[in-house]
């Protein structure tokens, strides 16, 4: 299987590249300048050159706060850009696996969100990603839209790396405790995306295509937490292995003003992905520990 993934340095792109050999697949990263989501005309030629069996749409505008001051650019990249990627996959004649986010929800529900719960993004990033979901579904019926959340990895920028960096120079940090969600390792996302992609490809060769495999799925690390508890867990693991340590003082969202509003509850229910695709991600604590061990080893 030959996978073309959009983006070059992103967490999920780097994770797919790292996991390719283990799964016996080839991963080709297609990104700027050849493929620029802000320039839709670049998308089809660049993806066609990669001659993929599967397109993974992982590139996105992910700066949640900055999106509030440039919502048009976020919309162009995450909405129209994602649609162009799915349309290109359709033109090439292959399925697309597209990554979306927990931030499509408003966060007012008192249980983990299921795929058919109403969306209602409360920020520009979430709105742009919801447009992307719609554009992908409209452009290519052969799609799986995987909503994930709170992504971390040894690559790129993420919450674990921020905590370890800031924790190295401070005794105490304040972190919001009233936003709940599901931390997800990009390396686990890579494994899951390859499994889902394989299912899509296998079923399209069957006489009767299995429509249940298409559509929207929630895909996060198992279990859930809040940002303050995530931070304390990071520091207790780090301290156990001789890494940076800091006290975490839990605060409310009101005490931590940011340009973008974020959902208070964005836990996602992964039951459908397990049932339909046979894919369940590891517990967030296990994968968090693995990520921290790697970061500490790399820093040593
Ligand atoms: N990070 C998170 O916490 C979460 C992410 N997601 C979604 O998962 C997916 C992967 O996220 P993640 O790997 O963390 O992303 P990152 O923020 O690590 O990387 C973003 C990627 O998008 C690429 N990109 C940005 N703008 C453009 C553009 N105009 N044209 C082409 N490529 C562009 C970047 O390119 P370059 O390589 O050139 O820098 C980079 O590869 C995204 O769709 C995101 O919305 C969902 C939930 C949580
Ligand atoms: C660094 C820091 C953050 N926070 C808060 C801000 C925010 O509410 C929360 C997490 O901060 P971040 O900047 O990592 O959050 P954010 O960039 O909103 O993370 C989101 O990114 C996009 C791409 C997604 O799709 C989401 O799933 C989610 O992962 O913690 C603190 O309370 N104290 C701190 O020291
Ligand atoms: Mg951020």
GROMACS .gro file of C-alpha atoms and ligand atoms in nm:
model
  384
    1UNK     CA    1   0.000   0.000   0.000
    2UNK     CA    2   0.130   0.342  -0.102
    3UNK     CA    3   0.003   0.629   0.115
    4UNK     CA    4   0.024   0.997   0.022
    5UNK     CA    5  -0.014   1.215   0.332
    6UNK     CA    6  -0.057   1.591   0.318
    7UNK     CA    7   0.202   1.801   0.506
    8UNK     CA    8   0.569   1.743   0.582
    9UNK     CA    9   0.668   1.825   0.939
   10UNK     CA   10   0.335   1.773   1.115
   11UNK     CA   11   0.300   1.533   1.409
   12UNK     CA   12   0.081   1.288   1.222
   13UNK     CA   13   0.291   1.306   0.903
   14UNK     CA   14   0.611   1.232   1.097
   15UNK     CA   15   0.437   0.950   1.285
   16UNK     CA   16   0.313   0.788   0.964
   17UNK     CA   17   0.663   0.806   0.819
   18UNK     CA   18   0.805   0.643   1.133
   19UNK     CA   19   0.543   0.364   1.146
   20UNK     CA   20   0.546   0.284   0.771
   21UNK     CA   21   0.812   0.011   0.783
   22UNK     CA   22   0.641  -0.168   1.074
   23UNK     CA   23   0.323  -0.196   0.868
   24UNK     CA   24   0.498  -0.274   0.539
   25UNK     CA   25   0.358   0.036   0.368
   26UNK     CA   26   0.517   0.324   0.179
   27UNK     CA   27   0.443   0.677   0.301
   28UNK     CA   28   0.503   0.977   0.078
   29UNK     CA   29   0.470   1.317   0.245
   30UNK     CA   30   0.332   1.577   0.006
   31UNK     CA   31   0.348   1.933   0.135
   32UNK     CA   32   0.447   2.290   0.068
   33UNK     CA   33   0.552   2.427  -0.171
   34UNK     CA   34   0.435   2.147  -0.409
   35UNK     CA   35   0.102   2.106  -0.227
   36UNK     CA   36  -0.029   2.421  -0.061
   37UNK     CA   37  -0.380   2.395   0.085
   38UNK     CA   38  -0.414   2.772   0.053
   39UNK     CA   39  -0.368   2.724  -0.323
   40UNK     CA   40  -0.622   2.455  -0.419
   41UNK     CA   41  -0.492   2.431  -0.778
   42UNK     CA   42  -0.167   2.276  -0.642
   43UNK     CA   43  -0.341   1.985  -0.470
   44UNK     CA   44  -0.438   1.745  -0.751
   45UNK     CA   45  -0.110   1.765  -0.950
   46UNK     CA   46   0.098   1.711  -0.635
   47UNK     CA   47  -0.107   1.414  -0.514
   48UNK     CA   48  -0.126   1.259  -0.861
   49UNK     CA   49   0.256   1.265  -0.879
   50UNK     CA   50   0.268   1.055  -0.561
   51UNK     CA   51   0.056   0.779  -0.727
   52UNK     CA   52  -0.108   0.669  -0.401
   53UNK     CA   53  -0.347   0.383  -0.316
   54UNK     CA   54  -0.474   0.595  -0.027
   55UNK     CA   55  -0.470   0.967   0.056
   56UNK     CA   56  -0.437   1.071   0.421
   57UNK     CA   57  -0.545   1.429   0.480
   58UNK     CA   58  -0.339   1.536   0.784
   59UNK     CA   59  -0.227   1.890   0.695
   60UNK     CA   60  -0.421   2.168   0.862
   61UNK     CA   61  -0.410   2.514   1.010
   62UNK     CA   62  -0.382   2.410   1.379
   63UNK     CA   63  -0.308   2.739   1.561
   64UNK     CA   64  -0.630   2.758   1.764
   65UNK     CA   65  -0.581   3.107   1.911
   66UNK     CA   66  -0.429   3.262   1.599
   67UNK     CA   67  -0.726   3.138   1.394
   68UNK     CA   68  -0.946   3.390   1.578
   69UNK     CA   69  -0.756   3.676   1.411
   70UNK     CA   70  -0.728   3.513   1.068
   71UNK     CA   71  -1.045   3.305   1.032
   72UNK     CA   72  -1.050   3.337   0.650
   73UNK     CA   73  -0.708   3.175   0.617
   74UNK     CA   74  -0.808   2.894   0.858
   75UNK     CA   75  -1.125   2.840   0.654
   76UNK     CA   76  -0.937   2.839   0.324
   77UNK     CA   77  -0.687   2.577   0.446
   78UNK     CA   78  -0.909   2.360   0.669
   79UNK     CA   79  -1.233   2.395   0.472
   80UNK     CA   80  -1.172   2.441   0.099
   81UNK     CA   81  -0.820   2.294   0.121
   82UNK     CA   82  -0.945   1.971   0.280
   83UNK     CA   83  -1.219   1.953   0.016
   84UNK     CA   84  -0.957   1.985  -0.258
   85UNK     CA   85  -0.759   1.694  -0.107
   86UNK     CA   86  -1.068   1.470  -0.101
   87UNK     CA   87  -1.162   1.575  -0.455
   88UNK     CA   88  -0.810   1.490  -0.571
   89UNK     CA   89  -0.836   1.145  -0.410
   90UNK     CA   90  -1.166   1.095  -0.594
   91UNK     CA   91  -1.007   1.205  -0.924
   92UNK     CA   92  -0.720   0.960  -0.871
   93UNK     CA   93  -0.977   0.694  -0.778
   94UNK     CA   94  -0.865   0.621  -0.420
   95UNK     CA   95  -1.017   0.659  -0.072
   96UNK     CA   96  -0.932   0.946   0.162
   97UNK     CA   97  -0.882   0.929   0.539
   98UNK     CA   98  -0.930   1.280   0.677
   99UNK     CA   99  -0.840   1.399   1.027
  100UNK     CA  100  -1.076   1.623   1.217
  101UNK     CA  101  -1.108   1.747   1.573
  102UNK     CA  102  -1.302   1.736   1.901
  103UNK     CA  103  -1.328   2.117   1.869
  104UNK     CA  104  -1.623   2.076   1.627
  105UNK     CA  105  -1.834   2.036   1.946
  106UNK     CA  106  -1.946   2.312   2.182
  107UNK     CA  107  -1.855   2.111   2.492
  108UNK     CA  108  -2.185   2.143   2.679
  109UNK     CA  109  -2.275   1.771   2.675
  110UNK     CA  110  -2.225   1.583   3.004
  111UNK     CA  111  -2.098   1.259   2.848
  112UNK     CA  112  -1.844   1.164   2.578
  113UNK     CA  113  -1.959   1.278   2.233
  114UNK     CA  114  -2.079   1.025   1.977
  115UNK     CA  115  -2.050   1.071   1.601
  116UNK     CA  116  -2.415   1.168   1.554
  117UNK     CA  117  -2.425   1.424   1.836
  118UNK     CA  118  -2.489   1.777   1.707
  119UNK     CA  119  -2.177   1.980   1.625
  120UNK     CA  120  -2.151   2.348   1.722
  121UNK     CA  121  -1.798   2.483   1.716
  122UNK     CA  122  -1.729   2.778   1.947
  123UNK     CA  123  -1.411   2.899   1.774
  124UNK     CA  124  -1.274   2.977   1.429
  125UNK     CA  125  -1.050   2.667   1.418
  126UNK     CA  126  -1.341   2.434   1.502
  127UNK     CA  127  -1.566   2.607   1.250
  128UNK     CA  128  -1.304   2.570   0.977
  129UNK     CA  129  -1.253   2.199   1.058
  130UNK     CA  130  -1.630   2.138   1.047
  131UNK     CA  131  -1.639   2.299   0.700
  132UNK     CA  132  -1.359   2.061   0.606
  133UNK     CA  133  -1.559   1.757   0.719
  134UNK     CA  134  -1.849   1.868   0.501
  135UNK     CA  135  -1.625   1.944   0.203
  136UNK     CA  136  -1.452   1.604   0.228
  137UNK     CA  137  -1.782   1.412   0.250
  138UNK     CA  138  -1.921   1.604  -0.048
  139UNK     CA  139  -1.610   1.559  -0.264
  140UNK     CA  140  -1.541   1.187  -0.216
  141UNK     CA  141  -1.795   0.926  -0.099
  142UNK     CA  142  -1.503   0.690  -0.032
  143UNK     CA  143  -1.394   0.861   0.289
  144UNK     CA  144  -1.338   0.808   0.660
  145UNK     CA  145  -1.334   1.124   0.871
  146UNK     CA  146  -1.149   1.053   1.196
  147UNK     CA  147  -1.206   1.305   1.474
  148UNK     CA  148  -0.915   1.302   1.716
  149UNK     CA  149  -0.800   1.530   2.002
  150UNK     CA  150  -0.521   1.669   2.218
  151UNK     CA  151  -0.248   1.523   1.993
  152UNK     CA  152   0.107   1.479   2.124
  153UNK     CA  153   0.421   1.310   1.995
  154UNK     CA  154   0.799   1.339   1.994
  155UNK     CA  155   0.753   1.559   1.682
  156UNK     CA  156   0.634   1.913   1.620
  157UNK     CA  157   0.471   2.129   1.887
  158UNK     CA  158   0.236   1.989   2.150
  159UNK     CA  159   0.126   2.011   2.515
  160UNK     CA  160   0.374   1.752   2.650
  161UNK     CA  161   0.669   1.931   2.491
  162UNK     CA  162   0.542   2.267   2.619
  163UNK     CA  163   0.504   2.133   2.975
  164UNK     CA  164   0.853   1.977   2.979
  165UNK     CA  165   1.007   2.296   2.838
  166UNK     CA  166   0.833   2.532   3.077
  167UNK     CA  167   0.868   2.290   3.370
  168UNK     CA  168   1.246   2.292   3.326
  169UNK     CA  169   1.266   2.657   3.434
  170UNK     CA  170   0.975   2.696   3.677
  171UNK     CA  171   0.866   2.545   4.010
  172UNK     CA  172   0.496   2.593   3.953
  173UNK     CA  173   0.260   2.619   3.657
  174UNK     CA  174  -0.107   2.708   3.644
  175UNK     CA  175  -0.317   2.487   3.416
  176UNK     CA  176  -0.690   2.481   3.347
  177UNK     CA  177  -0.877   2.197   3.517
  178UNK     CA  178  -1.225   2.258   3.377
  179UNK     CA  179  -1.169   2.138   3.018
  180UNK     CA  180  -1.202   1.763   2.980
  181UNK     CA  181  -1.079   1.562   2.685
  182UNK     CA  182  -0.882   1.267   2.551
  183UNK     CA  183  -0.506   1.300   2.491
  184UNK     CA  184  -0.402   1.107   2.179
  185UNK     CA  185  -0.057   0.996   2.063
  186UNK     CA  186   0.018   1.077   1.699
  187UNK     CA  187   0.203   0.744   1.673
  188UNK     CA  188  -0.119   0.564   1.778
  189UNK     CA  189  -0.308   0.775   1.522
  190UNK     CA  190  -0.065   0.656   1.254
  191UNK     CA  191  -0.130   0.289   1.338
  192UNK     CA  192  -0.507   0.346   1.340
  193UNK     CA  193  -0.508   0.542   1.012
  194UNK     CA  194  -0.321   0.262   0.836
  195UNK     CA  195  -0.568   0.002   0.971
  196UNK     CA  196  -0.869   0.208   0.863
  197UNK     CA  197  -0.713   0.276   0.522
  198UNK     CA  198  -0.655  -0.096   0.471
  199UNK     CA  199  -1.021  -0.167   0.555
  200UNK     CA  200  -1.139   0.094   0.303
  201UNK     CA  201  -0.916  -0.043   0.027
  202UNK     CA  202  -1.005  -0.408   0.097
  203UNK     CA  203  -1.378  -0.341   0.090
  204UNK     CA  204  -1.376  -0.139  -0.233
  205UNK     CA  205  -1.239  -0.443  -0.413
  206UNK     CA  206  -1.528  -0.652  -0.284
  207UNK     CA  207  -1.837  -0.694  -0.499
  208UNK     CA  208  -2.051  -0.520  -0.238
  209UNK     CA  209  -1.874  -0.223  -0.087
  210UNK     CA  210  -1.920  -0.204   0.289
  211UNK     CA  211  -2.072   0.140   0.341
  212UNK     CA  212  -2.048   0.107   0.721
  213UNK     CA  213  -1.672   0.159   0.693
  214UNK     CA  214  -1.728   0.509   0.550
  215UNK     CA  215  -1.834   0.821   0.739
  216UNK     CA  216  -1.734   0.990   1.063
  217UNK     CA  217  -1.553   0.812   1.349
  218UNK     CA  218  -1.422   0.924   1.687
  219UNK     CA  219  -1.061   0.814   1.742
  220UNK     CA  220  -0.878   0.920   2.061
  221UNK     CA  221  -0.656   0.764   2.325
  222UNK     CA  222  -0.860   0.550   2.567
  223UNK     CA  223  -0.965   0.717   2.892
  224UNK     CA  224  -0.997   1.088   2.954
  225UNK     CA  225  -0.860   1.367   3.170
  226UNK     CA  226  -0.842   1.746   3.200
  227UNK     CA  227  -0.546   1.967   3.106
  228UNK     CA  228  -0.430   2.015   3.469
  229UNK     CA  229  -0.438   1.642   3.541
  230UNK     CA  230  -0.265   1.576   3.207
  231UNK     CA  231   0.008   1.822   3.313
  232UNK     CA  232   0.056   1.664   3.660
  233UNK     CA  233   0.073   1.319   3.502
  234UNK     CA  234   0.339   1.445   3.260
  235UNK     CA  235   0.549   1.580   3.547
  236UNK     CA  236   0.513   1.272   3.767
  237UNK     CA  237   0.627   1.049   3.479
  238UNK     CA  238   0.906   1.289   3.390
  239UNK     CA  239   1.025   1.313   3.754
  240UNK     CA  240   1.028   0.934   3.789
  241UNK     CA  241   1.271   0.920   3.497
  242UNK     CA  242   1.488   1.211   3.610
  243UNK     CA  243   1.331   1.470   3.379
  244UNK     CA  244   1.193   1.820   3.451
  245UNK     CA  245   0.938   1.851   3.730
  246UNK     CA  246   0.699   2.128   3.834
  247UNK     CA  247   0.397   2.165   4.059
  248UNK     CA  248   0.070   2.211   3.875
  249UNK     CA  249  -0.181   2.452   4.026
  250UNK     CA  250  -0.528   2.380   3.882
  251UNK     CA  251  -0.714   2.692   3.768
  252UNK     CA  252  -1.037   2.771   3.585
  253UNK     CA  253  -1.068   2.873   3.221
  254UNK     CA  254  -1.179   3.217   3.342
  255UNK     CA  255  -0.839   3.254   3.509
  256UNK     CA  256  -0.654   3.171   3.184
  257UNK     CA  257  -0.788   3.409   2.918
  258UNK     CA  258  -0.711   3.315   2.556
  259UNK     CA  259  -0.829   3.457   2.221
  260UNK     CA  260  -1.019   3.135   2.139
  261UNK     CA  261  -1.294   2.973   2.346
  262UNK     CA  262  -1.242   2.598   2.398
  263UNK     CA  263  -1.503   2.329   2.474
  264UNK     CA  264  -1.540   2.240   2.846
  265UNK     CA  265  -1.607   1.878   2.758
  266UNK     CA  266  -1.468   1.738   2.436
  267UNK     CA  267  -1.433   1.374   2.538
  268UNK     CA  268  -1.504   1.151   2.237
  269UNK     CA  269  -1.670   0.807   2.250
  270UNK     CA  270  -1.467   0.564   2.037
  271UNK     CA  271  -1.713   0.272   2.043
  272UNK     CA  272  -1.806   0.302   1.675
  273UNK     CA  273  -1.445   0.284   1.552
  274UNK     CA  274  -1.388  -0.030   1.762
  275UNK     CA  275  -1.709  -0.194   1.641
  276UNK     CA  276  -1.682  -0.107   1.270
  277UNK     CA  277  -1.306  -0.096   1.205
  278UNK     CA  278  -1.177  -0.313   1.492
  279UNK     CA  279  -0.948  -0.028   1.602
  280UNK     CA  280  -0.901   0.081   1.967
  281UNK     CA  281  -0.624   0.318   2.075
  282UNK     CA  282  -0.414   0.251   2.389
  283UNK     CA  283  -0.483   0.428   2.718
  284UNK     CA  284  -0.353   0.786   2.712
  285UNK     CA  285  -0.131   0.725   3.018
  286UNK     CA  286   0.062   0.442   2.851
  287UNK     CA  287   0.130   0.637   2.533
  288UNK     CA  288   0.210   0.952   2.732
  289UNK     CA  289   0.478   0.762   2.922
  290UNK     CA  290   0.629   0.626   2.598
  291UNK     CA  291   0.637   0.975   2.448
  292UNK     CA  292   0.803   1.127   2.755
  293UNK     CA  293   1.065   0.849   2.770
  294UNK     CA  294   1.162   0.927   2.412
  295UNK     CA  295   1.176   1.300   2.472
  296UNK     CA  296   1.394   1.257   2.780
  297UNK     CA  297   1.624   1.013   2.600
  298UNK     CA  298   1.660   1.256   2.307
  299UNK     CA  299   1.743   1.542   2.547
  300UNK     CA  300   2.002   1.337   2.738
  301LIG     N1  301  -0.267   1.882   1.710
  301LIG     C1  302  -0.380   1.849   1.771
  301LIG     O1  303  -0.391   1.858   1.895
  301LIG     C2  304  -0.495   1.798   1.693
  301LIG     C3  305  -0.492   1.787   1.557
  301LIG     N2  306  -0.604   1.743   1.488
  301LIG     C4  307  -0.601   1.734   1.343
  301LIG     O2  308  -0.510   1.632   1.308
  301LIG     C5  309  -0.440   1.666   1.189
  301LIG     C6  310  -0.291   1.655   1.211
  301LIG     O3  311  -0.253   1.743   1.314
  301LIG     P1  312  -0.100   1.759   1.358
  301LIG     O4  313  -0.018   1.653   1.293
  301LIG     O5  314  -0.097   1.776   1.504
  301LIG     O6  315  -0.065   1.898   1.289
  301LIG     P2  316   0.063   1.991   1.313
  301LIG     O7  317   0.016   2.118   1.369
  301LIG     O8  318   0.171   1.913   1.382
  301LIG     O9  319   0.114   2.014   1.163
  301LIG     C7  320   0.035   2.080   1.071
  301LIG     C8  321   0.067   2.025   0.934
  301LIG    O10  322  -0.015   2.092   0.837
  301LIG     C9  323   0.068   2.142   0.735
  301LIG     N3  324   0.013   2.262   0.675
  301LIG    C10  325  -0.032   2.373   0.738
  301LIG     N4  326  -0.074   2.464   0.648
  301LIG    C11  327  -0.057   2.407   0.525
  301LIG    C12  328  -0.081   2.450   0.391
  301LIG     N5  329  -0.132   2.571   0.365
  301LIG     N6  330  -0.052   2.365   0.291
  301LIG    C13  331   0.002   2.244   0.317
  301LIG     N7  332   0.027   2.199   0.439
  301LIG    C14  333  -0.002   2.279   0.543
  301LIG    C15  334   0.202   2.168   0.803
  301LIG    O11  335   0.296   2.178   0.700
  301LIG     P3  336   0.457   2.183   0.721
  301LIG    O12  337   0.496   2.040   0.729
  301LIG    O13  338   0.501   2.249   0.595
  301LIG    O14  339   0.482   2.259   0.844
  301LIG    C16  340   0.213   2.047   0.893
  301LIG    O15  341   0.260   1.935   0.822
  301LIG    C17  342  -0.491   1.806   1.149
  301LIG    O16  343  -0.594   1.790   1.056
  301LIG    C18  344  -0.548   1.861   1.278
  301LIG    O17  345  -0.653   1.952   1.252
  301LIG    C19  346  -0.719   1.706   1.552
  301LIG    C20  347  -0.727   1.712   1.687
  301LIG    C21  348  -0.616   1.756   1.770
  302LIG     C1  349   0.057   2.611   2.808
  302LIG     C2  350  -0.065   2.620   2.899
  302LIG     C3  351  -0.191   2.594   2.848
  302LIG     N1  352  -0.300   2.601   2.929
  302LIG     C4  353  -0.432   2.570   2.875
  302LIG     C5  354  -0.477   2.640   2.747
  302LIG     C6  355  -0.571   2.539   2.686
  302LIG     O1  356  -0.699   2.553   2.744
  302LIG     C7  357  -0.511   2.406   2.727
  302LIG     C8  358  -0.428   2.338   2.621
  302LIG     O2  359  -0.339   2.428   2.558
  302LIG     P1  360  -0.300   2.410   2.406
  302LIG     O3  361  -0.245   2.537   2.354
  302LIG     O4  362  -0.219   2.286   2.390
  302LIG     O5  363  -0.446   2.384   2.348
  302LIG     P2  364  -0.503   2.383   2.203
  302LIG     O6  365  -0.406   2.444   2.109
  302LIG     O7  366  -0.639   2.438   2.212
  302LIG     O8  367  -0.511   2.227   2.169
  302LIG     C9  368  -0.601   2.190   2.066
  302LIG     O9  369  -0.534   2.194   1.942
  302LIG    C10  370  -0.618   2.171   1.831
  302LIG    C11  371  -0.532   2.169   1.706
  302LIG    C12  372  -0.710   2.056   1.847
  302LIG    O10  373  -0.763   2.003   1.749
  302LIG    C13  374  -0.756   2.017   1.985
  302LIG    O11  375  -0.790   1.879   1.994
  302LIG    C14  376  -0.655   2.052   2.093
  302LIG    O12  377  -0.546   1.961   2.096
  302LIG    O13  378  -0.431   2.432   2.841
  302LIG    C15  379  -0.288   2.633   3.064
  302LIG    O14  380  -0.389   2.637   3.139
  302LIG     N2  381  -0.164   2.657   3.117
  302LIG    C16  382  -0.051   2.653   3.039
  302LIG    O15  383   0.062   2.676   3.090
  303LIG    MG1  384  -0.189   2.508   2.077
   0.00000   0.00000   0.00000
